[in-house]
PDB file of C-alpha atoms and ligand atoms in Angstrom:
ATOM      1  CA  MET A  16     -12.852   8.145  21.022  1.00 96.00           C
ATOM      2  CA  ILE A  17      -9.654   8.739  19.101  1.00 97.00           C
ATOM      3  CA  LEU A  18      -8.745   6.658  16.061  1.00 97.00           C
ATOM      4  CA  LEU A  19      -4.989   6.538  15.771  1.00 97.00           C
ATOM      5  CA  GLY A  20      -2.942   4.936  13.012  1.00 96.00           C
ATOM      6  CA  PRO A  21      -0.774   5.590   9.975  1.00 96.00           C
ATOM      7  CA  PRO A  22      -2.251   6.874   6.700  1.00 94.00           C
ATOM      8  CA  GLY A  23      -3.955   3.952   4.957  1.00 93.00           C
ATOM      9  CA  ALA A  24      -4.516   1.963   8.176  1.00 96.00           C
ATOM     10  CA  GLY A  25      -8.268   2.073   7.577  1.00 93.00           C
ATOM     11  CA  LYS A  26      -9.203   4.846  10.037  1.00 93.00           C
ATOM     12  CA  GLY A  27     -11.817   6.344   7.709  1.00 89.00           C
ATOM     13  CA  THR A  28     -13.339   2.954   6.900  1.00 91.00           C
ATOM     14  CA  GLN A  29     -13.488   1.855  10.553  1.00 95.00           C
ATOM     15  CA  ALA A  30     -14.790   5.287  11.556  1.00 94.00           C
ATOM     16  CA  ALA A  31     -17.804   4.847   9.252  1.00 92.00           C
ATOM     17  CA  SER A  32     -18.706   1.518  10.961  1.00 94.00           C
ATOM     18  CA  LEU A  33     -18.123   2.869  14.464  1.00 95.00           C
ATOM     19  CA  VAL A  34     -20.277   5.916  13.809  1.00 95.00           C
ATOM     20  CA  GLU A  35     -23.071   3.621  12.645  1.00 94.00           C
ATOM     21  CA  GLU A  36     -22.601   1.323  15.659  1.00 93.00           C
ATOM     22  CA  TYR A  37     -22.465   3.999  18.389  1.00 94.00           C
ATOM     23  CA  GLY A  38     -24.226   7.000  16.830  1.00 96.00           C
ATOM     24  CA  VAL A  39     -21.310   9.304  17.699  1.00 96.00           C
ATOM     25  CA  VAL A  40     -20.333  12.386  15.662  1.00 96.00           C
ATOM     26  CA  HIS A  41     -17.569  11.651  13.129  1.00 95.00           C
ATOM     27  CA  LEU A  42     -14.914  14.344  13.123  1.00 95.00           C
ATOM     28  CA  SER A  43     -12.208  13.856  10.503  1.00 93.00           C
ATOM     29  CA  THR A  44      -9.724  16.717  10.325  1.00 95.00           C
ATOM     30  CA  GLY A  45      -8.658  15.442   6.874  1.00 92.00           C
ATOM     31  CA  ASP A  46     -12.265  15.691   5.580  1.00 90.00           C
ATOM     32  CA  ILE A  47     -12.699  19.149   7.161  1.00 93.00           C
ATOM     33  CA  LEU A  48      -9.447  20.382   5.582  1.00 95.00           C
ATOM     34  CA  ARG A  49     -10.253  18.889   2.145  1.00 92.00           C
ATOM     35  CA  ASP A  50     -13.683  20.589   2.237  1.00 92.00           C
ATOM     36  CA  ALA A  51     -11.992  23.869   3.157  1.00 95.00           C
ATOM     37  CA  VAL A  52      -9.583  23.499   0.202  1.00 95.00           C
ATOM     38  CA  ALA A  53     -12.441  22.606  -2.199  1.00 93.00           C
ATOM     39  CA  ASN A  54     -14.464  25.629  -1.014  1.00 95.00           C
ATOM     40  CA  GLY A  55     -11.463  27.977  -1.180  1.00 96.00           C
ATOM     41  CA  THR A  56     -11.909  29.209   2.404  1.00 96.00           C
ATOM     42  CA  GLU A  57      -9.124  30.990   4.324  1.00 96.00           C
ATOM     43  CA  LEU A  58      -8.366  27.741   6.200  1.00 95.00           C
ATOM     44  CA  GLY A  59      -8.224  25.841   2.888  1.00 96.00           C
ATOM     45  CA  LYS A  60      -5.825  28.380   1.364  1.00 97.00           C
ATOM     46  CA  GLN A  61      -3.493  28.073   4.331  1.00 96.00           C
ATOM     47  CA  ALA A  62      -3.660  24.253   4.451  1.00 96.00           C
ATOM     48  CA  LYS A  63      -3.415  23.262   0.776  1.00 95.00           C
ATOM     49  CA  ALA A  64       0.355  23.394   0.193  1.00 94.00           C
ATOM     50  CA  TYR A  65       1.087  21.352   3.338  1.00 95.00           C
ATOM     51  CA  MET A  66      -1.490  18.729   2.396  1.00 93.00           C
ATOM     52  CA  ASP A  67      -0.292  18.366  -1.196  1.00 89.00           C
ATOM     53  CA  ALA A  68       3.273  17.855   0.030  1.00 88.00           C
ATOM     54  CA  GLY A  69       2.189  15.186   2.534  1.00 87.00           C
ATOM     55  CA  ASP A  70       3.160  17.408   5.480  1.00 91.00           C
ATOM     56  CA  LEU A  71       1.079  18.143   8.538  1.00 95.00           C
ATOM     57  CA  VAL A  72      -0.889  21.387   8.590  1.00 97.00           C
ATOM     58  CA  PRO A  73       0.434  23.613  11.449  1.00 97.00           C
ATOM     59  CA  ASP A  74      -0.891  22.660  14.897  1.00 97.00           C
ATOM     60  CA  GLU A  75      -2.502  26.089  15.588  1.00 96.00           C
ATOM     61  CA  LEU A  76      -4.744  25.809  12.512  1.00 96.00           C
ATOM     62  CA  VAL A  77      -5.961  22.285  13.236  1.00 97.00           C
ATOM     63  CA  ILE A  78      -6.343  22.860  16.978  1.00 97.00           C
ATOM     64  CA  GLY A  79      -8.459  25.958  16.205  1.00 94.00           C
ATOM     65  CA  VAL A  80     -10.789  23.889  14.016  1.00 94.00           C
ATOM     66  CA  ILE A  81     -11.159  21.146  16.641  1.00 95.00           C
ATOM     67  CA  ARG A  82     -11.637  23.580  19.528  1.00 94.00           C
ATOM     68  CA  GLU A  83     -14.495  25.290  17.699  1.00 93.00           C
ATOM     69  CA  ARG A  84     -16.132  22.026  16.576  1.00 95.00           C
ATOM     70  CA  LEU A  85     -15.944  20.262  19.973  1.00 95.00           C
ATOM     71  CA  ALA A  86     -17.780  23.152  21.621  1.00 94.00           C
ATOM     72  CA  ARG A  87     -20.995  22.402  19.716  1.00 95.00           C
ATOM     73  CA  GLU A  88     -23.878  20.767  21.520  1.00 95.00           C
ATOM     74  CA  ASP A  89     -24.123  17.596  19.366  1.00 95.00           C
ATOM     75  CA  ILE A  90     -20.733  16.430  20.700  1.00 95.00           C
ATOM     76  CA  ARG A  91     -21.919  16.574  24.299  1.00 92.00           C
ATOM     77  CA  GLU A  92     -25.147  14.773  23.376  1.00 93.00           C
ATOM     78  CA  GLN A  93     -23.776  12.054  21.101  1.00 95.00           C
ATOM     79  CA  GLY A  94     -20.064  11.726  21.872  1.00 95.00           C
ATOM     80  CA  VAL A  95     -17.400  12.012  19.205  1.00 97.00           C
ATOM     81  CA  LEU A  96     -15.032   9.921  17.142  1.00 97.00           C
ATOM     82  CA  LEU A  97     -11.864  11.828  16.253  1.00 97.00           C
ATOM     83  CA  ASP A  98     -10.374  10.492  13.026  1.00 94.00           C
ATOM     84  CA  GLY A  99      -6.947  11.903  12.124  1.00 93.00           C
ATOM     85  CA  PHE A 100      -6.646  14.086  15.237  1.00 97.00           C
ATOM     86  CA  PRO A 101      -4.477  14.385  17.284  1.00 98.00           C
ATOM     87  CA  ARG A 102      -1.427  13.808  15.078  1.00 97.00           C
ATOM     88  CA  THR A 103       1.254  15.402  17.267  1.00 98.00           C
ATOM     89  CA  ILE A 104       1.968  15.479  21.003  1.00 98.00           C
ATOM     90  CA  ALA A 105       1.140  19.226  20.986  1.00 98.00           C
ATOM     91  CA  GLN A 106      -2.296  18.423  19.512  1.00 98.00           C
ATOM     92  CA  ALA A 107      -2.854  15.683  22.126  1.00 98.00           C
ATOM     93  CA  GLU A 108      -2.043  18.150  24.902  1.00 97.00           C
ATOM     94  CA  ALA A 109      -4.349  20.772  23.392  1.00 97.00           C
ATOM     95  CA  LEU A 110      -7.112  18.176  23.125  1.00 97.00           C
ATOM     96  CA  GLY A 111      -6.703  17.328  26.817  1.00 96.00           C
ATOM     97  CA  GLU A 112      -7.067  21.015  27.699  1.00 96.00           C
ATOM     98  CA  VAL A 113     -10.113  21.542  25.474  1.00 95.00           C
ATOM     99  CA  MET A 114     -11.800  18.431  26.890  1.00 95.00           C
ATOM    100  CA  GLY A 115     -11.147  19.732  30.391  1.00 94.00           C
ATOM    101  CA  GLU A 116     -12.505  23.217  29.585  1.00 94.00           C
ATOM    102  CA  LEU A 117     -15.631  21.774  27.956  1.00 93.00           C
ATOM    103  CA  GLU A 118     -15.969  19.077  30.620  1.00 92.00           C
ATOM    104  CA  LEU A 119     -16.181  16.311  28.035  1.00 92.00           C
ATOM    105  CA  GLY A 120     -15.918  12.849  29.650  1.00 87.00           C
ATOM    106  CA  GLU A 121     -13.360  10.097  29.161  1.00 90.00           C
ATOM    107  CA  LEU A 122     -11.099   9.213  26.232  1.00 94.00           C
ATOM    108  CA  VAL A 123     -10.656   5.855  24.549  1.00 95.00           C
ATOM    109  CA  VAL A 124      -7.800   5.618  22.041  1.00 97.00           C
ATOM    110  CA  LEU A 125      -7.968   2.944  19.376  1.00 97.00           C
ATOM    111  CA  ASN A 126      -4.691   2.383  17.527  1.00 97.00           C
ATOM    112  CA  ILE A 127      -4.824   0.515  14.209  1.00 97.00           C
ATOM    113  CA  SER A 128      -1.401  -0.952  13.301  1.00 97.00           C
ATOM    114  CA  VAL A 129      -0.414  -1.875   9.739  1.00 97.00           C
ATOM    115  CA  ALA A 130       3.043  -2.476   8.173  1.00 96.00           C
ATOM    116  CA  ASP A 131       4.403   0.212   5.806  1.00 95.00           C
ATOM    117  CA  GLU A 132       4.503  -2.096   2.723  1.00 94.00           C
ATOM    118  CA  VAL A 133       0.765  -2.777   3.075  1.00 94.00           C
ATOM    119  CA  LEU A 134       0.032   0.934   3.598  1.00 95.00           C
ATOM    120  CA  ILE A 135       1.847   1.950   0.402  1.00 94.00           C
ATOM    121  CA  GLU A 136      -0.123  -0.596  -1.622  1.00 92.00           C
ATOM    122  CA  ARG A 137      -3.438   0.475  -0.076  1.00 92.00           C
ATOM    123  CA  LEU A 138      -2.858   4.220  -0.462  1.00 94.00           C
ATOM    124  CA  SER A 139      -1.822   4.059  -4.109  1.00 94.00           C
ATOM    125  CA  GLY A 140      -5.008   2.107  -4.961  1.00 94.00           C
ATOM    126  CA  ARG A 141      -7.345   4.295  -2.880  1.00 93.00           C
ATOM    127  CA  ARG A 142     -10.170   6.200  -4.574  1.00 96.00           C
ATOM    128  CA  MET A 143     -12.771   8.491  -2.965  1.00 94.00           C
ATOM    129  CA  CYS A 144     -16.182  10.010  -3.665  1.00 95.00           C
ATOM    130  CA  ASP A 145     -16.146  13.803  -3.957  1.00 93.00           C
ATOM    131  CA  SER A 146     -19.614  14.015  -2.482  1.00 93.00           C
ATOM    132  CA  CYS A 147     -20.132  11.450   0.329  1.00 91.00           C
ATOM    133  CA  GLU A 148     -16.364  10.896   1.029  1.00 88.00           C
ATOM    134  CA  ALA A 149     -16.846   7.082   0.768  1.00 91.00           C
ATOM    135  CA  ILE A 150     -13.554   5.218   0.349  1.00 92.00           C
ATOM    136  CA  PHE A 151     -12.950   2.584  -2.355  1.00 94.00           C
ATOM    137  CA  ARG A 152     -10.063   0.450  -3.564  1.00 92.00           C
ATOM    138  CA  LEU A 153      -9.217   0.142  -7.236  1.00 93.00           C
ATOM    139  CA  ASP A 154      -8.326  -3.572  -6.946  1.00 89.00           C
ATOM    140  CA  ARG A 155     -11.113  -4.618  -4.575  1.00 88.00           C
ATOM    141  CA  ASP A 156     -14.032  -2.436  -5.680  1.00 93.00           C
ATOM    142  CA  GLY A 157     -13.167  -1.871  -9.360  1.00 93.00           C
ATOM    143  CA  VAL A 158     -14.005   1.830  -8.969  1.00 94.00           C
ATOM    144  CA  ASP A 159     -11.777   4.378 -10.738  1.00 96.00           C
ATOM    145  CA  VAL A 160     -11.419   8.119 -11.294  1.00 96.00           C
ATOM    146  CA  GLY A 161     -14.399   9.708 -13.096  1.00 97.00           C
ATOM    147  CA  ASP A 162     -16.874   6.905 -12.244  1.00 97.00           C
ATOM    148  CA  GLU A 163     -20.172   7.708 -10.563  1.00 97.00           C
ATOM    149  CA  CYS A 164     -20.044   6.887  -6.829  1.00 97.00           C
ATOM    150  CA  PRO A 165     -21.622   3.415  -6.327  1.00 96.00           C
ATOM    151  CA  LYS A 166     -22.575   4.367  -2.767  1.00 96.00           C
ATOM    152  CA  CYS A 167     -24.394   7.724  -3.028  1.00 97.00           C
ATOM    153  CA  GLY A 168     -24.891   7.985  -6.815  1.00 96.00           C
ATOM    154  CA  ALA A 169     -24.431  11.762  -6.573  1.00 96.00           C
ATOM    155  CA  GLY A 170     -20.641  12.158  -6.488  1.00 96.00           C
ATOM    156  CA  LYS A 171     -17.756  11.385  -8.811  1.00 97.00           C
ATOM    157  CA  ILE A 172     -14.773   9.208  -7.915  1.00 97.00           C
ATOM    158  CA  TYR A 173     -11.394  10.939  -7.568  1.00 95.00           C
ATOM    159  CA  GLN A 174      -7.902  10.158  -6.348  1.00 94.00           C
ATOM    160  CA  ARG A 175      -6.602  12.300  -3.503  1.00 91.00           C
ATOM    161  CA  SER A 176      -3.690  14.469  -4.620  1.00 88.00           C
ATOM    162  CA  ASP A 177      -1.726  13.251  -1.579  1.00 90.00           C
ATOM    163  CA  ASP A 178      -2.203   9.594  -2.606  1.00 92.00           C
ATOM    164  CA  GLN A 179       0.580  10.017  -5.214  1.00 90.00           C
ATOM    165  CA  PRO A 180       3.875   8.117  -4.579  1.00 90.00           C
ATOM    166  CA  GLU A 181       6.037  11.067  -3.361  1.00 90.00           C
ATOM    167  CA  ALA A 182       3.330  12.371  -1.045  1.00 91.00           C
ATOM    168  CA  ILE A 183       2.664   8.851   0.292  1.00 94.00           C
ATOM    169  CA  ALA A 184       6.358   8.440   1.185  1.00 93.00           C
ATOM    170  CA  GLU A 185       6.377  11.848   2.895  1.00 93.00           C
ATOM    171  CA  ARG A 186       3.178  11.110   4.836  1.00 94.00           C
ATOM    172  CA  LEU A 187       4.641   7.854   6.152  1.00 96.00           C
ATOM    173  CA  ARG A 188       7.842   9.652   7.192  1.00 96.00           C
ATOM    174  CA  THR A 189       5.770  12.335   8.920  1.00 95.00           C
ATOM    175  CA  TYR A 190       3.668   9.669  10.632  1.00 96.00           C
ATOM    176  CA  HIS A 191       6.695   7.854  12.098  1.00 97.00           C
ATOM    177  CA  GLU A 192       8.343  11.069  13.241  1.00 97.00           C
ATOM    178  CA  LYS A 193       5.406  13.065  14.618  1.00 97.00           C
ATOM    179  CA  THR A 194       2.355  10.840  15.137  1.00 97.00           C
ATOM    180  CA  ALA A 195       3.702   7.421  16.210  1.00 97.00           C
ATOM    181  CA  PRO A 196       4.954   8.923  19.550  1.00 98.00           C
ATOM    182  CA  LEU A 197       1.266   9.288  20.481  1.00 98.00           C
ATOM    183  CA  ILE A 198       1.087   5.487  20.897  1.00 98.00           C
ATOM    184  CA  GLY A 199       3.476   5.738  23.861  1.00 98.00           C
ATOM    185  CA  TYR A 200       1.801   8.928  25.107  1.00 98.00           C
ATOM    186  CA  TYR A 201      -1.650   7.319  25.396  1.00 98.00           C
ATOM    187  CA  SER A 202      -0.324   3.910  26.396  1.00 97.00           C
ATOM    188  CA  GLN A 203       1.431   5.457  29.427  1.00 97.00           C
ATOM    189  CA  ARG A 204      -1.902   6.982  30.405  1.00 96.00           C
ATOM    190  CA  GLY A 205      -3.597   3.557  30.197  1.00 96.00           C
ATOM    191  CA  LEU A 206      -5.947   4.685  27.426  1.00 96.00           C
ATOM    192  CA  LEU A 207      -4.670   2.693  24.446  1.00 97.00           C
ATOM    193  CA  ILE A 208      -6.360  -0.224  22.705  1.00 97.00           C
ATOM    194  CA  ASP A 209      -4.182  -1.700  19.942  1.00 97.00           C
ATOM    195  CA  VAL A 210      -5.711  -3.582  16.992  1.00 97.00           C
ATOM    196  CA  ASP A 211      -4.056  -5.332  14.031  1.00 97.00           C
ATOM    197  CA  GLY A 212      -5.351  -3.536  10.924  1.00 97.00           C
ATOM    198  CA  SER A 213      -3.838  -5.789   8.267  1.00 96.00           C
ATOM    199  CA  GLY A 214      -7.027  -7.771   7.533  1.00 95.00           C
ATOM    200  CA  THR A 215     -10.092  -6.873   5.452  1.00 93.00           C
ATOM    201  CA  PRO A 216     -12.361  -4.049   6.696  1.00 92.00           C
ATOM    202  CA  ASP A 217     -14.832  -6.620   8.101  1.00 95.00           C
ATOM    203  CA  GLU A 218     -12.111  -8.578   9.892  1.00 97.00           C
ATOM    204  CA  VAL A 219     -10.687  -5.403  11.431  1.00 97.00           C
ATOM    205  CA  HIS A 220     -14.168  -4.225  12.412  1.00 97.00           C
ATOM    206  CA  ARG A 221     -14.760  -7.513  14.276  1.00 97.00           C
ATOM    207  CA  LEU A 222     -11.439  -7.144  16.119  1.00 97.00           C
ATOM    208  CA  VAL A 223     -12.271  -3.538  17.027  1.00 96.00           C
ATOM    209  CA  MET A 224     -15.745  -4.390  18.332  1.00 96.00           C
ATOM    210  CA  GLY A 225     -14.325  -7.321  20.334  1.00 96.00           C
ATOM    211  CA  ARG A 226     -11.784  -5.055  22.023  1.00 94.00           C
ATOM    212  CA  LEU A 227     -14.201  -2.195  22.634  1.00 91.00           C
ATOM    213  CA  SER A 228     -16.881  -4.362  24.159  1.00 86.00           C
TER     214      SER A 228
HETATM  215  P1  LIG B 325      -6.122  12.416   6.365  1.00 66.70           P
HETATM  216  O1  LIG B 325      -7.367  12.446   5.538  1.00 66.70           O
HETATM  217  O2  LIG B 325      -6.407  12.192   7.817  1.00 66.70           O
HETATM  218  O3  LIG B 325      -5.079  11.467   5.819  1.00 66.70           O
HETATM  219  O4  LIG B 325      -5.468  13.894   6.284  1.00 66.70           O
HETATM  220  C1  LIG B 325      -5.021  14.416   5.054  1.00 66.70           C
HETATM  221  C2  LIG B 325      -4.027  15.537   5.276  1.00 66.70           C
HETATM  222  O5  LIG B 325      -4.647  16.589   6.014  1.00 66.70           O
HETATM  223  C3  LIG B 325      -2.799  15.149   6.097  1.00 66.70           C
HETATM  224  O6  LIG B 325      -1.777  14.555   5.302  1.00 66.70           O
HETATM  225  C4  LIG B 325      -2.387  16.512   6.653  1.00 66.70           C
HETATM  226  O7  LIG B 325      -1.746  17.300   5.665  1.00 66.70           O
HETATM  227  C5  LIG B 325      -3.732  17.161   6.939  1.00 66.70           C
HETATM  228  N1  LIG B 325      -4.207  16.829   8.315  1.00 66.70           N
HETATM  229  C6  LIG B 325      -5.283  16.079   8.669  1.00 66.70           C
HETATM  230  N2  LIG B 325      -5.404  15.991  10.005  1.00 66.70           N
HETATM  231  C7  LIG B 325      -4.366  16.710  10.516  1.00 66.70           C
HETATM  232  C8  LIG B 325      -3.923  16.988  11.838  1.00 66.70           C
HETATM  233  N3  LIG B 325      -4.559  16.513  12.928  1.00 66.70           N
HETATM  234  N4  LIG B 325      -2.818  17.780  11.976  1.00 66.70           N
HETATM  235  C9  LIG B 325      -2.150  18.274  10.905  1.00 66.70           C
HETATM  236  N5  LIG B 325      -2.507  18.028   9.639  1.00 66.70           N
HETATM  237  C10 LIG B 325      -3.608  17.254   9.432  1.00 66.70           C
END
């Protein structure tokens, strides 16, 4: 399953519920890249500047990561939820090829739609745990930078460097230019399920489950 949607649509939050519901492997290219940056790996060094600017990391790098990860046995056994991939038509085409080579079954594409004004408000108030990657909202959860994570107790809360105003604006521009065309791409192939993501996480989860079932 692919989770498609602009930054701040709630992909990460819905992914956590879907993974619990279906027992599939959660594959977030954003989480993989942030880990790589934090650990100072070669991939992280190459990706950091793009991420901080709110740009997409080059297709070859991200496709390489996904190709390697999809080949592992747990994906075949459990299925996979792709969160934040593909983000360009070239990535979607590469994914189709990799799925064919690995003989992975069918795709379902879930698109979460949210208006830009709502996204800007959500992204600027977003906070995350540096250990379990749980997502919080300053206004809703009262959790701020430096606090202990209320979910896992082990991590500290931080604000993503790309959740700053200039990077948010750039990410939304990038989304409309490069990622939104995927809605048409998958819709033409009859694979798209579209869900309104403007409600609370629980409301959106109910809509998603209704459509998937
Ligand atoms: P996310 O956590 O999905 O919002 O991703 C954070 C950042 O990682 C994005 O703004 C991009 O810089 C980079 N990134 C994540 N997934 C991809 C992808 N599929 N293609 C290119 N860049 C990506």
